[in-house]
mmCIF file of C-alpha atoms in Angstrom:
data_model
loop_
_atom_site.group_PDB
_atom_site.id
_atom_site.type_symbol
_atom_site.label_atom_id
_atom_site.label_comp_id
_atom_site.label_asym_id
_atom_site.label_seq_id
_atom_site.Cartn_x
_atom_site.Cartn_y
_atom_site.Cartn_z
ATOM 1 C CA UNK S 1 -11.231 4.151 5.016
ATOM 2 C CA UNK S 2 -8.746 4.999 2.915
ATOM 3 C CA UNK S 3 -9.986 6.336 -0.870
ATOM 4 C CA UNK S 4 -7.625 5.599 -3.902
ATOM 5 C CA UNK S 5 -9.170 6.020 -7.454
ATOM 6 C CA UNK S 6 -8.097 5.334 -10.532
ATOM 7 C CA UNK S 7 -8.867 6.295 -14.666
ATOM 8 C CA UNK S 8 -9.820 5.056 -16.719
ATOM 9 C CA UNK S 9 -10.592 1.881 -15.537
ATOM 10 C CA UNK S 10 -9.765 0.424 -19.246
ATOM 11 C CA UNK S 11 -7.868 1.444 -22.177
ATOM 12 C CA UNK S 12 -7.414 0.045 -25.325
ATOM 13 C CA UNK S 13 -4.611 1.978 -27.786
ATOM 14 C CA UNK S 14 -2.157 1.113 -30.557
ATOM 15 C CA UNK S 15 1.700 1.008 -30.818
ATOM 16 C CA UNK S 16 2.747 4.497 -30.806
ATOM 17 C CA UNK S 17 -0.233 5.790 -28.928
ATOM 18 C CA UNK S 18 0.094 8.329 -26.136
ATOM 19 C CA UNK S 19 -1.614 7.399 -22.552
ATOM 20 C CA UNK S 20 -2.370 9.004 -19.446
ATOM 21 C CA UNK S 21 -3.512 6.977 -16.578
ATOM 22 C CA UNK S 22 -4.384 8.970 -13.909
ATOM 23 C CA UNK S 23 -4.757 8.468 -9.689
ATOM 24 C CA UNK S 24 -6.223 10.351 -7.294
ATOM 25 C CA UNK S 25 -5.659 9.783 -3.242
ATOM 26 C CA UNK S 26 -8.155 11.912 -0.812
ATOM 27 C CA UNK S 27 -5.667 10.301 2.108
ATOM 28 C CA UNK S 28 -3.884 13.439 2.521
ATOM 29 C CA UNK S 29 -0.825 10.899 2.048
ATOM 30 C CA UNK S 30 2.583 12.048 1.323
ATOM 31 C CA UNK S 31 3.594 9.552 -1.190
ATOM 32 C CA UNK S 32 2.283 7.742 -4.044
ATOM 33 C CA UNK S 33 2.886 4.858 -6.325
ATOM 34 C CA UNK S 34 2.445 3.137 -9.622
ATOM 35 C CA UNK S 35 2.876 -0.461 -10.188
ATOM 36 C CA UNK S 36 2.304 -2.914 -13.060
ATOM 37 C CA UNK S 37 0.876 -6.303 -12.866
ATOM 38 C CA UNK S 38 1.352 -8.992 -15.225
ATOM 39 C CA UNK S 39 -0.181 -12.744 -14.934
ATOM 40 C CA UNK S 40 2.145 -14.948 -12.913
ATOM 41 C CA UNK S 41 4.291 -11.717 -11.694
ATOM 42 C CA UNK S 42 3.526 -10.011 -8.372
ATOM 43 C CA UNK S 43 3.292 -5.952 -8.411
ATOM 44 C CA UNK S 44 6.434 -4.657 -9.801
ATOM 45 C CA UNK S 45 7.203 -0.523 -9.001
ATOM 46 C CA UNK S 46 7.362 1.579 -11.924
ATOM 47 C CA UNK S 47 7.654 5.401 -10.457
ATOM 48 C CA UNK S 48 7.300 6.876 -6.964
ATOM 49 C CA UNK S 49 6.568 10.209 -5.431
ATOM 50 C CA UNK S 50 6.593 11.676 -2.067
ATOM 51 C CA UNK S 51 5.182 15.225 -2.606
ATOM 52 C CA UNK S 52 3.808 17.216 -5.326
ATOM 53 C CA UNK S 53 6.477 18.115 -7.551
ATOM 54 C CA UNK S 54 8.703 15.001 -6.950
ATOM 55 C CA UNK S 55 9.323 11.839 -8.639
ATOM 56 C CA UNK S 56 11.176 8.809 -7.854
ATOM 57 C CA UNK S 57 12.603 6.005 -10.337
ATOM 58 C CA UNK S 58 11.090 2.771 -9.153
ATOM 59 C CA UNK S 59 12.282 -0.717 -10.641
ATOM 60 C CA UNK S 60 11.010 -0.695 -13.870
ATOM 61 C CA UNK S 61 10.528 2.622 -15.361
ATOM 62 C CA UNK S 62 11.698 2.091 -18.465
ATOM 63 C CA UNK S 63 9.321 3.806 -21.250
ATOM 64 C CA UNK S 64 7.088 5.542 -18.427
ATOM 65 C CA UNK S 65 6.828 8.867 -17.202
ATOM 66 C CA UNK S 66 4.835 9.996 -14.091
ATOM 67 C CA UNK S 67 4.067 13.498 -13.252
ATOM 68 C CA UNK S 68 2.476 14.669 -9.285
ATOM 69 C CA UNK S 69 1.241 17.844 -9.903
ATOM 70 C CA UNK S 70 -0.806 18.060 -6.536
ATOM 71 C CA UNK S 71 -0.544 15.932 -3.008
ATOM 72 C CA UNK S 72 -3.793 14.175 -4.103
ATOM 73 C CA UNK S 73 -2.770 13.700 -8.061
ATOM 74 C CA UNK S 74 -0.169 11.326 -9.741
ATOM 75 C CA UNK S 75 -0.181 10.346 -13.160
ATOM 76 C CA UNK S 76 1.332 8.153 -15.156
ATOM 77 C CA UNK S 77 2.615 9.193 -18.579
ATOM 78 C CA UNK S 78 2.847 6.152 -22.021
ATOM 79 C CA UNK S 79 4.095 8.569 -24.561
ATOM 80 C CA UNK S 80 5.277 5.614 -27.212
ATOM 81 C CA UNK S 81 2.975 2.520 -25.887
ATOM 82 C CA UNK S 82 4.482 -0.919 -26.846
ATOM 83 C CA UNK S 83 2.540 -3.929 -26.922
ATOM 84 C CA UNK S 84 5.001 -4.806 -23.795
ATOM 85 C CA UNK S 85 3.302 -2.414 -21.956
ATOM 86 C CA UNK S 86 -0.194 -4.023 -21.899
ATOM 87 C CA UNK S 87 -0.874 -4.925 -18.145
ATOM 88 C CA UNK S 88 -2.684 -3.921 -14.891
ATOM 89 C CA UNK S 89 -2.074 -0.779 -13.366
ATOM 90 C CA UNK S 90 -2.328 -0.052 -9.986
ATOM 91 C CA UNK S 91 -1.620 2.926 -7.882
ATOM 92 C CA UNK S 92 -1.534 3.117 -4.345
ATOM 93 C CA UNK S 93 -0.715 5.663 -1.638
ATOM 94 C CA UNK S 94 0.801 6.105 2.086
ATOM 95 C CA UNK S 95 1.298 8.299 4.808
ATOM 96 C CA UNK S 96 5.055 7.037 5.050
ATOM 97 C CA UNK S 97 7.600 5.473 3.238
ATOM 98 C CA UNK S 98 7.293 2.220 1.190
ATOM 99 C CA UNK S 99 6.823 -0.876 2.965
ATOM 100 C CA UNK S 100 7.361 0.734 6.827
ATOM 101 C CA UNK S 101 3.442 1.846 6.315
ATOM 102 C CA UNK S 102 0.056 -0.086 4.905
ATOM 103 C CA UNK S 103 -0.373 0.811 1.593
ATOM 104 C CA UNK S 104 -3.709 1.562 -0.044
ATOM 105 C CA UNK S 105 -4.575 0.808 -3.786
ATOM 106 C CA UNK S 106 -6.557 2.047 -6.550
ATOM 107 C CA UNK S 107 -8.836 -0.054 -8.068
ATOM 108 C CA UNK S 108 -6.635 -0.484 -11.331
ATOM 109 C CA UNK S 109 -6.728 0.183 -14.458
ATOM 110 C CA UNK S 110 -6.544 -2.568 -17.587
ATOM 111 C CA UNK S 111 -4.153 -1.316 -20.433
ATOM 112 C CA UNK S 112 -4.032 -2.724 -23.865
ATOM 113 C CA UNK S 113 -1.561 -1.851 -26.177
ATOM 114 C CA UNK S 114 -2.295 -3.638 -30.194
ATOM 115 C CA UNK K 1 17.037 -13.727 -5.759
ATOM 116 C CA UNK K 2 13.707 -13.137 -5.321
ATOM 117 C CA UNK K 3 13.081 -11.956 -1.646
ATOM 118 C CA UNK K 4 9.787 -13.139 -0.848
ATOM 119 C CA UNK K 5 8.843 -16.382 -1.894
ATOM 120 C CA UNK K 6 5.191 -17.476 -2.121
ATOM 121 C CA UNK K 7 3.808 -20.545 -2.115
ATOM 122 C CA UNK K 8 1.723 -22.338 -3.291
ATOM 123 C CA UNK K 9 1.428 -21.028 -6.547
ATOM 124 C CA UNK K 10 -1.963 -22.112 -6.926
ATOM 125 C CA UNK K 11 -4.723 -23.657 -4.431
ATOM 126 C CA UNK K 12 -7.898 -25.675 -5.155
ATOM 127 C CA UNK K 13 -10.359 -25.913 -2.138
ATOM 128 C CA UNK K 14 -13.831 -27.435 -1.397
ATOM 129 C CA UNK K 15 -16.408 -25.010 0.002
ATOM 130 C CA UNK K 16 -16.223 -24.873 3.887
ATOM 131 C CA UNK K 17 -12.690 -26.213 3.984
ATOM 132 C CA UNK K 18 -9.355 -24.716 4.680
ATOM 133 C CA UNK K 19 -5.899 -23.670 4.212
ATOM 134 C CA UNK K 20 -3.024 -21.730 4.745
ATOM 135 C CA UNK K 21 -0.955 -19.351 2.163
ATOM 136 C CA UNK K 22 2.883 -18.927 3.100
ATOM 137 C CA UNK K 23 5.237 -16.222 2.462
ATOM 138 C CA UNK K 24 8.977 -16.758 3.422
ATOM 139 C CA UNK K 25 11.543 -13.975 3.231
ATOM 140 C CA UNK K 26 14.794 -13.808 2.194
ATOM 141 C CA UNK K 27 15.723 -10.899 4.336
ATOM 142 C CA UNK K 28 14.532 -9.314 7.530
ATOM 143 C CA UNK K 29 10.979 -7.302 6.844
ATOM 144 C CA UNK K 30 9.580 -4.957 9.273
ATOM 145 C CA UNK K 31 6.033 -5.281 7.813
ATOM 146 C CA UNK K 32 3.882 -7.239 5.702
ATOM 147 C CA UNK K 33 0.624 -6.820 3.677
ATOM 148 C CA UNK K 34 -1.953 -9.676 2.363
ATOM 149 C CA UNK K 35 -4.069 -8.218 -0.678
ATOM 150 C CA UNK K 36 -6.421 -10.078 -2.509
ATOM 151 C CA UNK K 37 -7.375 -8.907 -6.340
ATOM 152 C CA UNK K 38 -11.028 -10.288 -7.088
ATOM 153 C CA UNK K 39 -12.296 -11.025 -10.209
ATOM 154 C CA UNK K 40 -12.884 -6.848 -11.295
ATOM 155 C CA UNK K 41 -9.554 -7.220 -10.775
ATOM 156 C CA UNK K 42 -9.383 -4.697 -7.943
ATOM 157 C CA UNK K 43 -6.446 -5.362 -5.304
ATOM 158 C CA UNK K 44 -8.291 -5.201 -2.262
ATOM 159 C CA UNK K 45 -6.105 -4.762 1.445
ATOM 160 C CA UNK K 46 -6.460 -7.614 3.799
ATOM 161 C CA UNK K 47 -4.330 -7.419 6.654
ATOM 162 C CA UNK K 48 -1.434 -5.138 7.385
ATOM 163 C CA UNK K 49 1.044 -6.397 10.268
ATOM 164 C CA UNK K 50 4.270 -5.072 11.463
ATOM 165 C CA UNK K 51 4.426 -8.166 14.051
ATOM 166 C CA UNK K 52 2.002 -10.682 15.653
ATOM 167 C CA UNK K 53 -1.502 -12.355 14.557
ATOM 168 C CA UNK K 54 -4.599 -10.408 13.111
ATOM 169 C CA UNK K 55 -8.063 -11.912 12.621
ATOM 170 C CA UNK K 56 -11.126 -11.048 10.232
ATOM 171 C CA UNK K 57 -13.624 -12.951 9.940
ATOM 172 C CA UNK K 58 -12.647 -16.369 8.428
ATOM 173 C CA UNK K 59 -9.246 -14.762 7.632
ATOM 174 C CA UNK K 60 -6.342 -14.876 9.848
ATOM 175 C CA UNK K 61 -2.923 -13.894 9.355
ATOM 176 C CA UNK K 62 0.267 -14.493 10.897
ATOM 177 C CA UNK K 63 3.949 -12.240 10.909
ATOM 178 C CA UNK K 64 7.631 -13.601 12.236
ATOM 179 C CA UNK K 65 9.932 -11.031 11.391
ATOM 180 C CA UNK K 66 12.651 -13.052 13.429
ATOM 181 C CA UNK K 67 11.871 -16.694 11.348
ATOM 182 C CA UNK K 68 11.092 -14.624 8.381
ATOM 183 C CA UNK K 69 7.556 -15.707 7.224
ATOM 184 C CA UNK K 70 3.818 -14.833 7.100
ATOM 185 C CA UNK K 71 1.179 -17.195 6.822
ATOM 186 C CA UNK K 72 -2.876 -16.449 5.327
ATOM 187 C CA UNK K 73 -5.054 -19.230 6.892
ATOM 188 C CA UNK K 74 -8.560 -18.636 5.428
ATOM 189 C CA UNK K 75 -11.449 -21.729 7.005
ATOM 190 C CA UNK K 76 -14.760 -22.118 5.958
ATOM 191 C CA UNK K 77 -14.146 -21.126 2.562
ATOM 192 C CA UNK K 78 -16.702 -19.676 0.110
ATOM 193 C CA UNK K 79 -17.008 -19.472 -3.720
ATOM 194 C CA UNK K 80 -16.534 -15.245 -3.082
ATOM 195 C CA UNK K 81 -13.238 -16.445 -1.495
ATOM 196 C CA UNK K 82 -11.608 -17.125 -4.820
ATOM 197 C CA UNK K 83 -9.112 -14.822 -6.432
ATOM 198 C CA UNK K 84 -5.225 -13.969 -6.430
ATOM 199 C CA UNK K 85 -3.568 -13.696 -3.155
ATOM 200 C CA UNK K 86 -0.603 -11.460 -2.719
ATOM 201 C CA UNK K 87 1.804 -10.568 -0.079
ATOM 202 C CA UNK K 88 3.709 -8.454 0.211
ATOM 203 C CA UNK K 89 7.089 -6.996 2.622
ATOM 204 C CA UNK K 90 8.673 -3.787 3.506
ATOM 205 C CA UNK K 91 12.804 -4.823 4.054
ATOM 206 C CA UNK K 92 14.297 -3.872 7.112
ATOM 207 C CA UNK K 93 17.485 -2.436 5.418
ATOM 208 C CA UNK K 94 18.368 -1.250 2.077
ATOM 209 C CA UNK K 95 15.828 -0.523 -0.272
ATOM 210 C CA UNK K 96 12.532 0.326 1.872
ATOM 211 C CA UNK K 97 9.778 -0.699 -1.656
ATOM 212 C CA UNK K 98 6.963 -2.842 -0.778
ATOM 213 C CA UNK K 99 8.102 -6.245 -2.198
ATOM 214 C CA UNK K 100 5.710 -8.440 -3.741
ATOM 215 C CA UNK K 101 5.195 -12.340 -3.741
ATOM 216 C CA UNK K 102 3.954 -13.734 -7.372
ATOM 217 C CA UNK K 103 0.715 -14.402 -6.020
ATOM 218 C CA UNK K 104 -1.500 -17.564 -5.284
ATOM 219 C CA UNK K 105 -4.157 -18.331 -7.459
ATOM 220 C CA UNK K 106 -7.028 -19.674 -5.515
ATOM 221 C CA UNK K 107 -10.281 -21.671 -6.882
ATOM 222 C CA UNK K 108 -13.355 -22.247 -4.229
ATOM 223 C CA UNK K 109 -15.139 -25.298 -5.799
ATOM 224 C CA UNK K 110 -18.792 -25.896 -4.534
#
């Protein structure tokens, strides 16, 4: 069975704060993702990676960073949180490219921006 | 427009009934997930199918990549049943991201 994990689970900050949400695949899968999730909205792609060292630009990636410092570690980066980025995070990983190969996710993790 | 269309938005069912989720594409898809996210909010995978019929349990799902649709047909359902289903589709051409459906909110009422 595939093993994502995800922290924190739930974070609570302020405009202006600085937030690292962090992910963790022990899939030995090449790439990695991080999505938001809003009410009403399906998963929307924020940044992508395929190896340590990489980064993609998914659909929405505007005020996020993401960092994959190892094959089994991505993280994504809020250095100026907004109240519009209050939402359900999810990461997920696979052994191939995007939607060609079952994708497994995290567990999430509930931001809240005030 | 959007490329995967989900419907219906939101479901009401009687415990030990029935129905069926859709998904209809836009575009050719060469695969398609069904997730559900429970009420931790976790997105948990259901079925992954690159063509063909799967079956777990009370769950089935369905995958025409020619007619451009999925289907979730859950029977017998239970109150643990309830949560948001998603689907989601990898495109044939172009951009090769997982695209996601807007969900289906179901309630299991005793």
């Amino acid at each position: 069975e595939a093993a994502v994990t995800q922290s924190p689970r739930n974070k609570v900050t302020v405009t202006g704060g600085n937030v690292t949400l962090s992910c963790r695949q022990t899939n030995s899968h090449n790439y990695m993702y991080w999505y938001r999730q809003d009410t009403g909205h399906g998963l929307r792609l924020i940044h992508y990676s395929y190896g340590a060292g990489n980064l993609q630009i998914g659909d929405v990636p505007d005020g996020y960073k993401a960092t994959r410092t190892t094959q089994e570690d991505f993280f994504l980066l809020l250095e100026l949180a907004s109240p519009s980025q209050t939402s359900l995070y999810f990461c997920a990983s696979s052994v191939g490219q995007g939607g060609s190969y079952e994708q497994y996710f995290g567990p999430g993790t509930r931001l809240t921006v005030l | 427009g959007d490329q995967v269309e989900q419907s219906p938005s939101a479901l009401s069912l009687h415990e030990g009934t029935g129905s069926a989720l859709r998904c209809n594409f836009t575009t050719t898809m060469r695969a398609v997930q069904w997730f559900r996210k429970n009420s931790r909010g976790s997105l948990i995978n259901l079925f992954y199918l690159a063509s063909g019929t799967k079956e777990n349990g009370r769950l089935k799902s369905a995958f025409d990549s020619k007619e451009r649709y999925s289907t979730l047909h859950i029977r017998d359902a239970q109150l643990e049943d309830s949560g948001t289903y998603f689907c989601a589709a990898g495109a044939s051409s172009g951009s090769w991201q997982l695209i996601f459906g807007s969900g289906t909110q179901l309630t299991v009422m005793p």
